[in-house]
């Protein structure tokens, strides 16, 4: 109740709980509660900070249960950020640590929760049937746990996710059955008024919209929206606004634009938060690199000193041998050294600028870039080469090289071309976009200014945005007249 009525006070209370904690277990729980509240409000970068601190404490205490929970939570947040490579690192850590949990009840509970996280990754890869199988296995784990956990609530989460996967498989009737199961389990749980209720109502709306029952669909969407606004649950608002935008696309243009703009605002807030998190990640990687280089330099100094001592000793030994064996032996050593030096001079030195990647590597990187394009990552105003490098887990220099070679354009030009192609495609395929202002279109596809958008648009298409839109509108009007005439 405090979260929905006064979220700032709720967050302050987590700080207070942390201060009065008498041991690390209590501190970890306070940090996890804080991360939960922050995630719910879309402030994921701060949630990550809280969870990393919790993970450090869990490692110190050797608490496998809490380590598993914290890393499972980190996996969720990075997945929501669409930084899947990092998410999977924490997921794998959670799985490995969970095997060490001795308390059977805790293990069953965690395995059930883990099935949900694994299912999300399967959904990302479009493996919907596999996700359903994982979630059904998770339900069995929850069933084995004792009454100390709210089994009904956890099973309700699984049912809602199973329903989503059936909907993605276009098995609408199966989806409806599982949404109903989820609703029943939630009603019998200790968390009847959880935001999960909003996700279930939104699911019902999607089911009825697919069946063509628009009245029932809208009724459920409205219930979901009420919960989304009351709870201020960031992800729920994203889902509901997207559903309503699609619902109104063909029926009410004004409402469609309204929910489209709400989605854009949420997307911008998410991208801003994601940028902060990505920048922090990059800085962490740099700090680790600097630390690593520092340790390497220290090791190098020690090795160099040791080598110098070794050389001095060798020199002394050679000096003694010279006295014993005379000038002939000295001459032989001198010639050998001279030959060695000559060989070193003849050996070609590799220049970094002449390093080339294999064709296989280049092709693999290009495929990853094309796959990333499908996510429309370029619509983020603050996109950078650093962001793409972290996203793909590939060196910046390699990405830049592949784009330059295969696209015949630099990174900035490549991003701007993708943005223009995106917006021209929307203009051609959705007549509603012809009614939008140029500034709105610019913002929609990731440009920070109207003028920059107009200049780039003309450079890519050969005409200004206004001319492009006017031509499309005239063509559309002509087709309508011809249709009436026939």
Short mmCIF file of C-alpha atoms in Angstrom, two decimals:
data_model
loop_
_atom_site.label_atom_id
_atom_site.label_comp_id
_atom_site.label_asym_id
_atom_site.label_seq_id
_atom_site.Cartn_x
_atom_site.Cartn_y
_atom_site.Cartn_z
CA UNK A 1 0.00 0.00 0.00
CA UNK A 2 2.82 2.40 0.88
CA UNK A 3 4.46 1.78 -2.49
CA UNK A 4 1.44 2.90 -4.50
CA UNK A 5 0.52 5.81 -2.20
CA UNK A 6 4.00 7.14 -1.44
CA UNK A 7 6.78 5.40 -3.43
CA UNK A 8 9.44 7.88 -2.26
CA UNK A 9 8.67 7.09 1.38
CA UNK A 10 8.75 3.37 0.59
CA UNK A 11 12.24 3.76 -0.88
CA UNK A 12 13.40 5.81 2.11
CA UNK A 13 12.13 3.04 4.37
CA UNK A 14 14.39 0.53 2.59
CA UNK A 15 17.38 2.76 3.41
CA UNK A 16 16.25 2.84 7.04
CA UNK A 17 15.83 -0.96 7.07
CA UNK A 18 19.38 -1.32 5.73
CA UNK A 19 20.77 0.98 8.46
CA UNK A 20 19.10 -0.87 11.32
CA UNK A 21 20.02 -4.33 9.96
CA UNK A 22 22.13 -6.33 12.42
CA UNK A 23 23.53 -8.87 9.93
CA UNK A 24 24.21 -9.34 6.21
CA UNK A 25 21.10 -11.43 5.61
CA UNK A 26 18.91 -8.54 6.76
CA UNK A 27 20.99 -6.08 4.70
CA UNK A 28 20.62 -8.23 1.58
CA UNK A 29 16.85 -8.45 2.02
CA UNK A 30 16.64 -4.66 2.44
CA UNK A 31 18.68 -4.16 -0.73
CA UNK A 32 16.54 -6.64 -2.66
CA UNK A 33 13.37 -4.89 -1.50
CA UNK A 34 14.85 -1.58 -2.66
CA UNK A 35 15.75 -3.12 -6.04
CA UNK A 36 12.19 -4.45 -6.37
CA UNK A 37 10.69 -0.99 -5.81
CA UNK A 38 13.18 0.67 -8.16
CA UNK A 39 12.53 -1.88 -10.92
CA UNK A 40 8.78 -1.46 -10.54
CA UNK A 41 9.21 2.26 -11.25
CA UNK A 42 11.58 1.69 -14.18
CA UNK A 43 14.70 2.94 -12.34
CA UNK A 44 16.64 -0.17 -13.23
CA UNK A 45 20.16 1.29 -13.14
CA UNK A 46 19.85 1.99 -9.40
CA UNK A 47 18.23 -1.41 -8.90
CA UNK A 48 21.34 -3.02 -10.43
CA UNK A 49 23.58 -1.06 -8.04
CA UNK A 50 21.57 -2.30 -5.04
CA UNK A 51 21.66 -5.90 -6.27
CA UNK A 52 25.42 -5.87 -6.88
CA UNK A 53 25.95 -4.72 -3.31
CA UNK A 54 23.60 -7.49 -2.14
CA UNK A 55 25.54 -10.06 -4.19
CA UNK A 56 28.83 -9.01 -2.56
CA UNK A 57 27.32 -9.48 0.90
CA UNK A 58 25.82 -12.87 -0.06
CA UNK A 59 29.24 -14.05 -1.29
CA UNK A 60 30.87 -12.92 1.98
CA UNK A 61 28.27 -14.87 3.98
CA UNK A 62 28.46 -17.86 1.60
CA UNK A 63 24.67 -17.81 1.42
CA UNK A 64 23.90 -19.86 -1.68
CA UNK A 65 20.16 -19.21 -1.45
CA UNK A 66 20.59 -15.43 -1.45
CA UNK A 67 23.33 -15.54 -4.11
CA UNK A 68 20.96 -17.50 -6.36
CA UNK A 69 18.08 -15.08 -5.75
CA UNK A 70 20.20 -11.96 -6.32
CA UNK A 71 21.73 -13.27 -9.55
CA UNK A 72 18.34 -14.42 -10.79
CA UNK A 73 17.08 -10.87 -10.16
CA UNK A 74 20.09 -9.36 -11.99
CA UNK A 75 19.37 -11.68 -14.91
CA UNK A 76 15.79 -10.33 -15.02
CA UNK A 77 16.87 -6.68 -15.06
CA UNK A 78 19.55 -7.11 -17.73
CA UNK A 79 17.07 -9.12 -19.83
CA UNK A 80 14.55 -6.30 -19.53
CA UNK A 81 17.31 -3.93 -20.66
CA UNK A 82 17.82 -6.31 -23.61
CA UNK A 83 21.45 -6.81 -22.57
CA UNK A 84 20.98 -10.56 -22.97
CA UNK A 85 24.67 -11.51 -22.86
CA UNK A 86 25.05 -10.08 -19.35
CA UNK A 87 21.66 -11.44 -18.30
CA UNK A 88 22.69 -14.96 -19.26
CA UNK A 89 25.93 -14.63 -17.27
CA UNK A 90 23.91 -13.96 -14.11
CA UNK A 91 21.34 -16.62 -15.02
CA UNK A 92 24.06 -19.25 -15.36
CA UNK A 93 25.58 -18.12 -12.05
CA UNK A 94 22.16 -18.42 -10.39
CA UNK A 95 21.69 -21.95 -11.79
CA UNK A 96 25.17 -23.03 -10.64
CA UNK A 97 24.76 -21.60 -7.12
CA UNK A 98 21.22 -23.01 -6.73
CA UNK A 99 22.63 -26.54 -6.92
CA UNK A 100 24.43 -25.88 -3.63
CA UNK A 101 21.24 -24.92 -1.73
CA UNK A 102 20.79 -27.48 1.07
CA UNK A 103 17.28 -26.46 2.19
CA UNK A 104 14.96 -28.51 -0.05
CA UNK A 105 12.06 -26.11 0.37
CA UNK A 106 14.20 -23.13 -0.69
CA UNK A 107 15.56 -25.15 -3.60
CA UNK A 108 12.06 -26.02 -4.90
CA UNK A 109 10.95 -22.41 -4.58
CA UNK A 110 14.01 -21.11 -6.42
CA UNK A 111 13.78 -23.74 -9.20
CA UNK A 112 10.17 -22.68 -9.76
CA UNK A 113 11.18 -19.02 -10.04
CA UNK A 114 14.12 -19.98 -12.23
CA UNK A 115 11.77 -21.69 -14.70
CA UNK A 116 10.11 -18.31 -15.29
CA UNK A 117 13.42 -16.57 -16.01
CA UNK A 118 14.59 -19.35 -18.35
CA UNK A 119 11.21 -19.16 -20.14
CA UNK A 120 11.72 -15.45 -20.86
CA UNK A 121 15.01 -16.21 -22.63
CA UNK A 122 13.30 -18.96 -24.64
CA UNK A 123 10.56 -16.46 -25.57
CA UNK A 124 13.23 -14.01 -26.75
CA UNK A 125 14.52 -16.76 -29.07
CA UNK A 126 10.92 -17.55 -30.21
CA UNK A 127 11.10 -21.01 -28.61
CA UNK A 128 7.56 -20.74 -27.24
CA UNK A 129 6.88 -24.47 -26.88
CA UNK A 130 10.15 -24.89 -24.94
CA UNK A 131 9.18 -21.96 -22.70
CA UNK A 132 5.82 -23.64 -21.94
CA UNK A 133 7.59 -26.91 -21.04
CA UNK A 134 9.98 -25.04 -18.69
CA UNK A 135 7.09 -23.24 -16.99
CA UNK A 136 5.14 -26.47 -16.48
CA UNK A 137 8.24 -28.02 -14.87
CA UNK A 138 8.43 -24.93 -12.66
CA UNK A 139 4.85 -25.45 -11.48
CA UNK A 140 5.83 -28.93 -10.28
CA UNK A 141 8.71 -27.44 -8.27
CA UNK A 142 6.34 -24.97 -6.57
CA UNK A 143 3.95 -27.83 -5.78
CA UNK A 144 6.76 -29.66 -3.93
CA UNK A 145 7.50 -26.64 -1.70
CA UNK A 146 5.82 -26.37 1.71
CA UNK A 147 3.23 -23.82 2.84
CA UNK A 148 5.87 -21.28 3.95
CA UNK A 149 5.69 -19.77 0.44
CA UNK A 150 2.67 -18.31 -1.34
CA UNK A 151 2.37 -21.19 -3.80
CA UNK A 152 -0.83 -19.88 -5.38
CA UNK A 153 0.84 -16.59 -6.33
CA UNK A 154 3.95 -18.23 -7.80
CA UNK A 155 1.84 -20.70 -9.81
CA UNK A 156 -0.36 -17.78 -11.00
CA UNK A 157 2.77 -16.14 -12.46
CA UNK A 158 3.59 -19.36 -14.33
CA UNK A 159 0.03 -19.72 -15.65
CA UNK A 160 0.07 -16.12 -16.96
CA UNK A 161 3.38 -16.73 -18.74
CA UNK A 162 2.18 -20.03 -20.23
CA UNK A 163 -0.89 -18.20 -21.55
CA UNK A 164 1.33 -15.55 -23.17
CA UNK A 165 3.30 -18.24 -24.96
CA UNK A 166 0.14 -19.93 -26.25
CA UNK A 167 -1.00 -16.54 -27.53
CA UNK A 168 2.34 -16.12 -29.35
CA UNK A 169 1.77 -19.57 -30.87
CA UNK A 170 -1.67 -18.25 -31.98
CA UNK A 171 -3.41 -20.90 -29.84
CA UNK A 172 -5.98 -18.46 -28.52
CA UNK A 173 -8.27 -20.96 -26.78
CA UNK A 174 -5.36 -22.50 -24.85
CA UNK A 175 -4.20 -19.00 -23.90
CA UNK A 176 -7.66 -18.17 -22.54
CA UNK A 177 -7.70 -21.34 -20.38
CA UNK A 178 -4.33 -20.49 -18.79
CA UNK A 179 -5.21 -16.83 -18.20
CA UNK A 180 -8.31 -18.11 -16.38
CA UNK A 181 -6.16 -20.52 -14.34
CA UNK A 182 -3.82 -17.66 -13.47
CA UNK A 183 -6.74 -15.47 -12.38
CA UNK A 184 -8.08 -18.28 -10.13
CA UNK A 185 -4.69 -18.97 -8.51
CA UNK A 186 -4.12 -15.24 -7.89
CA UNK A 187 -7.57 -14.87 -6.26
CA UNK A 188 -6.65 -17.67 -3.84
CA UNK A 189 -3.21 -16.24 -3.06
CA UNK A 190 -2.02 -13.87 -0.34
CA UNK A 191 -1.34 -11.21 -3.00
CA UNK A 192 -4.77 -10.79 -4.59
CA UNK A 193 -4.10 -7.14 -5.50
CA UNK A 194 -0.67 -7.71 -7.03
CA UNK A 195 0.08 -5.92 -10.36
CA UNK A 196 0.00 -9.46 -11.80
CA UNK A 197 -3.76 -8.94 -11.94
CA UNK A 198 -3.16 -6.17 -14.48
CA UNK A 199 -1.04 -8.48 -16.65
CA UNK A 200 -3.82 -11.10 -16.58
CA UNK A 201 -6.51 -8.55 -17.54
CA UNK A 202 -4.28 -7.32 -20.36
CA UNK A 203 -3.90 -10.95 -21.48
CA UNK A 204 -7.70 -11.38 -21.51
CA UNK A 205 -7.92 -8.21 -23.61
CA UNK A 206 -5.45 -9.63 -26.15
CA UNK A 207 -7.35 -12.93 -26.29
CA UNK A 208 -10.74 -11.29 -26.89
CA UNK A 209 -9.22 -8.88 -29.44
CA UNK A 210 -7.86 -11.93 -31.33
CA UNK A 211 -11.33 -13.50 -31.21
CA UNK A 212 -12.92 -10.28 -32.54
CA UNK A 213 -14.87 -9.58 -29.35
CA UNK A 214 -13.88 -5.90 -29.14
CA UNK A 215 -16.29 -5.03 -26.32
CA UNK A 216 -14.83 -7.64 -23.94
CA UNK A 217 -11.31 -6.79 -25.09
CA UNK A 218 -11.71 -3.07 -24.27
CA UNK A 219 -13.31 -3.84 -20.90
CA UNK A 220 -10.30 -5.94 -19.87
CA UNK A 221 -7.79 -3.42 -21.26
CA UNK A 222 -9.43 -0.69 -19.18
CA UNK A 223 -9.19 -2.82 -16.01
CA UNK A 224 -5.52 -3.49 -16.78
CA UNK A 225 -4.85 0.21 -17.37
CA UNK A 226 -6.41 1.14 -14.01
CA UNK A 227 -4.07 -1.27 -12.22
CA UNK A 228 -1.07 -0.08 -14.25
CA UNK A 229 -1.70 3.55 -13.29
CA UNK A 230 -2.49 2.77 -9.64
CA UNK A 231 0.59 0.55 -9.18
CA UNK A 232 2.82 2.66 -11.46
CA UNK A 233 4.39 -0.63 -12.56
CA UNK A 234 6.62 0.37 -15.48
CA UNK A 235 6.53 -2.93 -17.41
CA UNK A 236 2.76 -3.31 -16.94
CA UNK A 237 2.23 0.20 -18.33
CA UNK A 238 4.39 -0.70 -21.35
CA UNK A 239 2.34 -3.84 -22.05
CA UNK A 240 -1.05 -2.17 -21.57
CA UNK A 241 -0.23 0.95 -23.63
CA UNK A 242 1.13 -1.23 -26.45
CA UNK A 243 -2.04 -3.36 -26.41
CA UNK A 244 -4.31 -0.28 -26.44
CA UNK A 245 -2.27 1.32 -29.21
CA UNK A 246 -2.74 -1.79 -31.36
CA UNK A 247 -6.42 -1.99 -30.38
CA UNK A 248 -7.15 1.59 -31.47
CA UNK A 249 -5.01 1.43 -34.62
CA UNK A 250 -7.94 0.50 -36.84
CA UNK A 251 -10.81 1.96 -34.82
CA UNK A 252 -9.88 5.34 -33.31
CA UNK A 253 -7.00 7.37 -34.79
CA UNK A 254 -7.03 9.98 -32.01
CA UNK A 255 -6.75 7.32 -29.30
CA UNK A 256 -4.11 5.52 -31.34
CA UNK A 257 -1.92 8.65 -31.41
CA UNK A 258 -2.53 9.22 -27.68
CA UNK A 259 -1.30 5.75 -26.69
CA UNK A 260 1.51 5.88 -29.23
CA UNK A 261 2.79 9.05 -27.53
CA UNK A 262 2.46 7.43 -24.09
CA UNK A 263 4.54 4.52 -25.38
CA UNK A 264 7.17 6.91 -26.73
CA UNK A 265 7.46 8.62 -23.34
CA UNK A 266 7.94 5.27 -21.61
CA UNK A 267 10.45 4.20 -24.23
CA UNK A 268 12.44 7.41 -23.79
CA UNK A 269 12.47 6.97 -20.00
CA UNK A 270 13.64 3.38 -20.44
CA UNK A 271 16.32 4.31 -22.97
CA UNK A 272 17.64 7.07 -20.69
CA UNK A 273 17.85 4.57 -17.82
CA UNK A 274 19.41 1.97 -20.11
CA UNK A 275 22.03 4.47 -21.28
CA UNK A 276 23.02 5.22 -17.68
CA UNK A 277 23.32 1.49 -16.97
CA UNK A 278 25.26 0.81 -20.18
CA UNK A 279 27.61 3.74 -19.52
CA UNK A 280 28.19 2.45 -15.98
CA UNK A 281 28.87 -1.01 -17.38
CA UNK A 282 31.37 0.38 -19.89
CA UNK A 283 33.06 2.40 -17.13
CA UNK A 284 33.24 -0.73 -14.96
CA UNK A 285 34.85 -2.64 -17.82
CA UNK A 286 37.32 0.21 -18.32
CA UNK A 287 38.13 0.31 -14.60
CA UNK A 288 38.69 -3.44 -14.63
CA UNK A 289 40.91 -3.06 -17.68
CA UNK A 290 42.92 -0.27 -16.02
CA UNK A 291 43.22 -2.37 -12.85
CA UNK A 292 44.31 -5.34 -14.93
CA UNK A 293 46.85 -3.22 -16.81
CA UNK A 294 48.15 -1.83 -13.51
CA UNK A 295 48.64 -5.34 -12.15
CA UNK A 296 50.28 -6.32 -15.44
CA UNK A 297 52.67 -3.33 -15.24
CA UNK A 298 53.58 -4.27 -11.65
CA UNK A 299 54.25 -7.86 -12.71
CA UNK A 300 56.29 -6.60 -15.66
CA UNK A 301 58.45 -4.44 -13.39
CA UNK A 302 59.09 -7.39 -11.06
CA UNK A 303 59.93 -9.64 -14.03
CA UNK A 304 62.20 -6.95 -15.52
CA UNK A 305 64.10 -6.53 -12.23
CA UNK A 306 64.46 -10.30 -11.95
CA UNK A 307 65.66 -10.51 -15.56
CA UNK A 308 68.23 -7.74 -14.97
CA UNK A 309 69.58 -9.59 -11.93
CA UNK A 310 69.74 -12.74 -14.04
CA UNK A 311 71.66 -10.90 -16.80
CA UNK A 312 74.13 -9.49 -14.25
CA UNK A 313 74.75 -13.00 -12.91
CA UNK A 314 75.17 -14.39 -16.44
CA UNK A 315 77.59 -11.54 -17.26
CA UNK A 316 79.67 -12.38 -14.21
CA UNK A 317 79.70 -16.07 -15.18
CA UNK A 318 80.73 -15.19 -18.77
CA UNK A 319 83.44 -12.92 -17.41
CA UNK A 320 84.85 -15.76 -15.33
CA UNK A 321 84.69 -18.13 -18.34
CA UNK A 322 86.49 -15.57 -20.47
CA UNK A 323 89.38 -15.53 -18.07
CA UNK A 324 89.52 -19.32 -18.07
CA UNK A 325 88.99 -20.11 -21.75
CA UNK A 326 90.68 -17.16 -23.41
CA UNK A 327 89.92 -14.95 -26.36
CA UNK A 328 88.82 -17.67 -28.83
CA UNK A 329 85.76 -18.57 -26.82
CA UNK A 330 84.99 -14.89 -26.33
CA UNK A 331 85.03 -14.38 -30.09
CA UNK A 332 82.58 -17.25 -30.64
CA UNK A 333 80.15 -15.79 -28.12
CA UNK A 334 80.46 -12.36 -29.75
CA UNK A 335 79.70 -13.79 -33.21
CA UNK A 336 76.66 -15.67 -31.88
CA UNK A 337 75.32 -12.51 -30.30
CA UNK A 338 75.87 -10.61 -33.56
CA UNK A 339 74.00 -13.26 -35.57
CA UNK A 340 71.14 -13.16 -33.06
CA UNK A 341 70.87 -9.39 -33.35
CA UNK A 342 70.88 -9.58 -37.15
CA UNK A 343 68.03 -12.13 -37.07
CA UNK A 344 66.02 -9.81 -34.86
CA UNK A 345 66.50 -6.96 -37.31
CA UNK A 346 65.47 -9.08 -40.32
CA UNK A 347 62.31 -10.47 -38.60
CA UNK A 348 59.36 -8.37 -39.85
CA UNK A 349 57.38 -6.43 -37.22
CA UNK A 350 53.59 -6.72 -37.27
CA UNK A 351 51.79 -3.43 -37.61
CA UNK A 352 48.46 -3.15 -35.79
CA UNK A 353 47.00 -1.21 -38.72
CA UNK A 354 47.50 -4.22 -40.99
CA UNK A 355 45.53 -6.72 -38.90
CA UNK A 356 42.64 -8.23 -40.88
CA UNK A 357 39.84 -10.45 -39.56
CA UNK A 358 38.94 -13.69 -41.25
CA UNK A 359 36.02 -13.84 -43.66
CA UNK A 360 34.16 -16.15 -41.25
CA UNK A 361 34.52 -13.70 -38.36
CA UNK A 362 33.46 -10.78 -40.53
CA UNK A 363 30.39 -12.68 -41.72
CA UNK A 364 29.45 -13.66 -38.13
CA UNK A 365 29.71 -10.03 -36.94
CA UNK A 366 27.64 -8.81 -39.91
CA UNK A 367 24.93 -11.38 -39.12
CA UNK A 368 24.83 -10.17 -35.49
CA UNK A 369 24.50 -6.57 -36.66
CA UNK A 370 21.62 -7.49 -39.02
CA UNK A 371 19.93 -9.42 -36.20
CA UNK A 372 20.27 -6.39 -33.91
CA UNK A 373 18.63 -4.19 -36.58
CA UNK A 374 15.43 -6.22 -36.12
CA UNK A 375 15.11 -4.82 -32.57
CA UNK A 376 15.09 -1.22 -33.95
CA UNK A 377 17.92 -0.35 -31.53
CA UNK A 378 18.77 2.68 -33.68
CA UNK A 379 15.59 4.49 -32.56
CA UNK A 380 17.37 5.30 -29.30
CA UNK A 381 18.46 8.97 -29.52
CA UNK A 382 21.58 8.28 -27.45
CA UNK A 383 22.78 5.21 -29.34
CA UNK A 384 26.56 4.89 -29.51
CA UNK A 385 29.21 2.55 -30.84
CA UNK A 386 30.00 1.67 -27.20
CA UNK A 387 26.38 0.59 -26.64
CA UNK A 388 26.39 -1.68 -29.72
CA UNK A 389 29.78 -3.13 -28.73
CA UNK A 390 28.47 -4.07 -25.27
CA UNK A 391 25.16 -5.32 -26.70
CA UNK A 392 26.93 -7.67 -29.15
CA UNK A 393 29.95 -8.39 -26.91
CA UNK A 394 32.23 -7.42 -29.81
CA UNK A 395 35.17 -5.00 -29.94
CA UNK A 396 34.20 -1.49 -31.17
CA UNK A 397 36.98 -1.48 -33.75
CA UNK A 398 35.67 -4.70 -35.35
CA UNK A 399 32.10 -3.38 -35.54
CA UNK A 400 33.30 -0.13 -37.11
CA UNK A 401 35.45 -2.05 -39.62
CA UNK A 402 32.60 -4.39 -40.67
CA UNK A 403 30.11 -1.50 -41.08
CA UNK A 404 32.59 0.58 -43.09
CA UNK A 405 33.48 -2.32 -45.34
CA UNK A 406 29.99 -3.74 -45.92
CA UNK A 407 27.85 -0.59 -45.75
CA UNK A 408 30.40 1.84 -47.27
CA UNK A 409 29.51 4.32 -44.53
CA UNK A 410 30.66 5.24 -41.03
CA UNK A 411 28.75 4.26 -37.87
CA UNK A 412 26.86 7.56 -37.49
CA UNK A 413 25.79 7.54 -41.14
CA UNK A 414 24.71 3.90 -40.84
CA UNK A 415 22.48 4.68 -37.82
CA UNK A 416 20.90 7.70 -39.52
CA UNK A 417 20.15 5.72 -42.69
CA UNK A 418 18.42 3.00 -40.64
CA UNK A 419 16.31 5.67 -38.93
CA UNK A 420 15.22 7.23 -42.22
CA UNK A 421 14.43 3.83 -43.78
CA UNK A 422 12.38 3.00 -40.68
CA UNK A 423 10.28 6.16 -40.87
CA UNK A 424 9.77 6.00 -44.66
CA UNK A 425 8.60 2.41 -44.26
CA UNK A 426 6.10 3.48 -41.57
CA UNK A 427 4.87 6.36 -43.76
CA UNK A 428 4.35 4.02 -46.72
CA UNK A 429 2.60 1.27 -44.75
CA UNK A 430 0.52 3.20 -42.22
CA UNK A 431 -1.49 6.15 -43.53
CA UNK A 432 -1.94 7.43 -39.96
CA UNK A 433 1.70 8.50 -39.98
CA UNK A 434 0.98 10.94 -42.83
CA UNK A 435 -1.01 13.03 -40.32
CA UNK A 436 1.84 13.41 -37.82
CA UNK A 437 3.97 16.53 -37.48
CA UNK A 438 7.52 16.41 -38.86
CA UNK A 439 8.91 17.05 -35.37
CA UNK A 440 6.97 14.04 -34.02
CA UNK A 441 8.31 11.81 -36.82
CA UNK A 442 11.85 13.05 -36.11
CA UNK A 443 11.49 12.20 -32.41
CA UNK A 444 9.90 8.85 -33.19
CA UNK A 445 12.85 7.60 -35.24
CA UNK A 446 15.56 8.87 -32.90
CA UNK A 447 16.59 12.33 -34.14
CA UNK A 448 17.16 14.98 -31.48
CA UNK A 449 16.27 17.90 -33.77
CA UNK A 450 13.83 18.71 -36.56
CA UNK A 451 16.52 20.27 -38.77
CA UNK A 452 18.91 17.31 -38.46
CA UNK A 453 16.08 14.94 -39.39
CA UNK A 454 15.10 17.04 -42.44
CA UNK A 455 18.70 17.30 -43.68
CA UNK A 456 19.34 13.57 -43.28
CA UNK A 457 15.97 12.64 -44.77
CA UNK A 458 16.72 14.64 -47.94
CA UNK A 459 20.23 13.20 -48.14
CA UNK A 460 18.93 9.60 -47.99
CA UNK A 461 15.71 9.89 -50.04
CA UNK A 462 16.53 12.84 -52.32
CA UNK A 463 13.44 14.82 -51.19
CA UNK A 464 12.34 16.66 -48.05
CA UNK A 465 10.02 14.94 -45.52
CA UNK A 466 7.18 17.31 -46.45
CA UNK A 467 7.51 16.50 -50.17
CA UNK A 468 7.70 12.77 -49.42
CA UNK A 469 4.53 12.91 -47.27
CA UNK A 470 2.67 15.10 -49.79
CA UNK A 471 3.48 12.70 -52.65
CA UNK A 472 2.31 9.71 -50.61
CA UNK A 473 -0.90 11.50 -49.60
CA UNK A 474 -1.65 12.43 -53.22
CA UNK A 475 -1.03 8.85 -54.31
CA UNK A 476 -3.33 7.58 -51.54
CA UNK A 477 -6.09 10.07 -52.50
CA UNK A 478 -5.75 9.02 -56.13
CA UNK A 479 -6.15 5.33 -55.24
CA UNK A 480 -9.27 6.12 -53.17
CA UNK A 481 -10.84 8.07 -56.07
CA UNK A 482 -10.07 5.29 -58.51
CA UNK A 483 -11.61 2.81 -56.06
CA UNK A 484 -14.80 4.89 -55.82
CA UNK A 485 -14.94 5.31 -59.60
CA UNK A 486 -14.83 1.57 -60.11
#
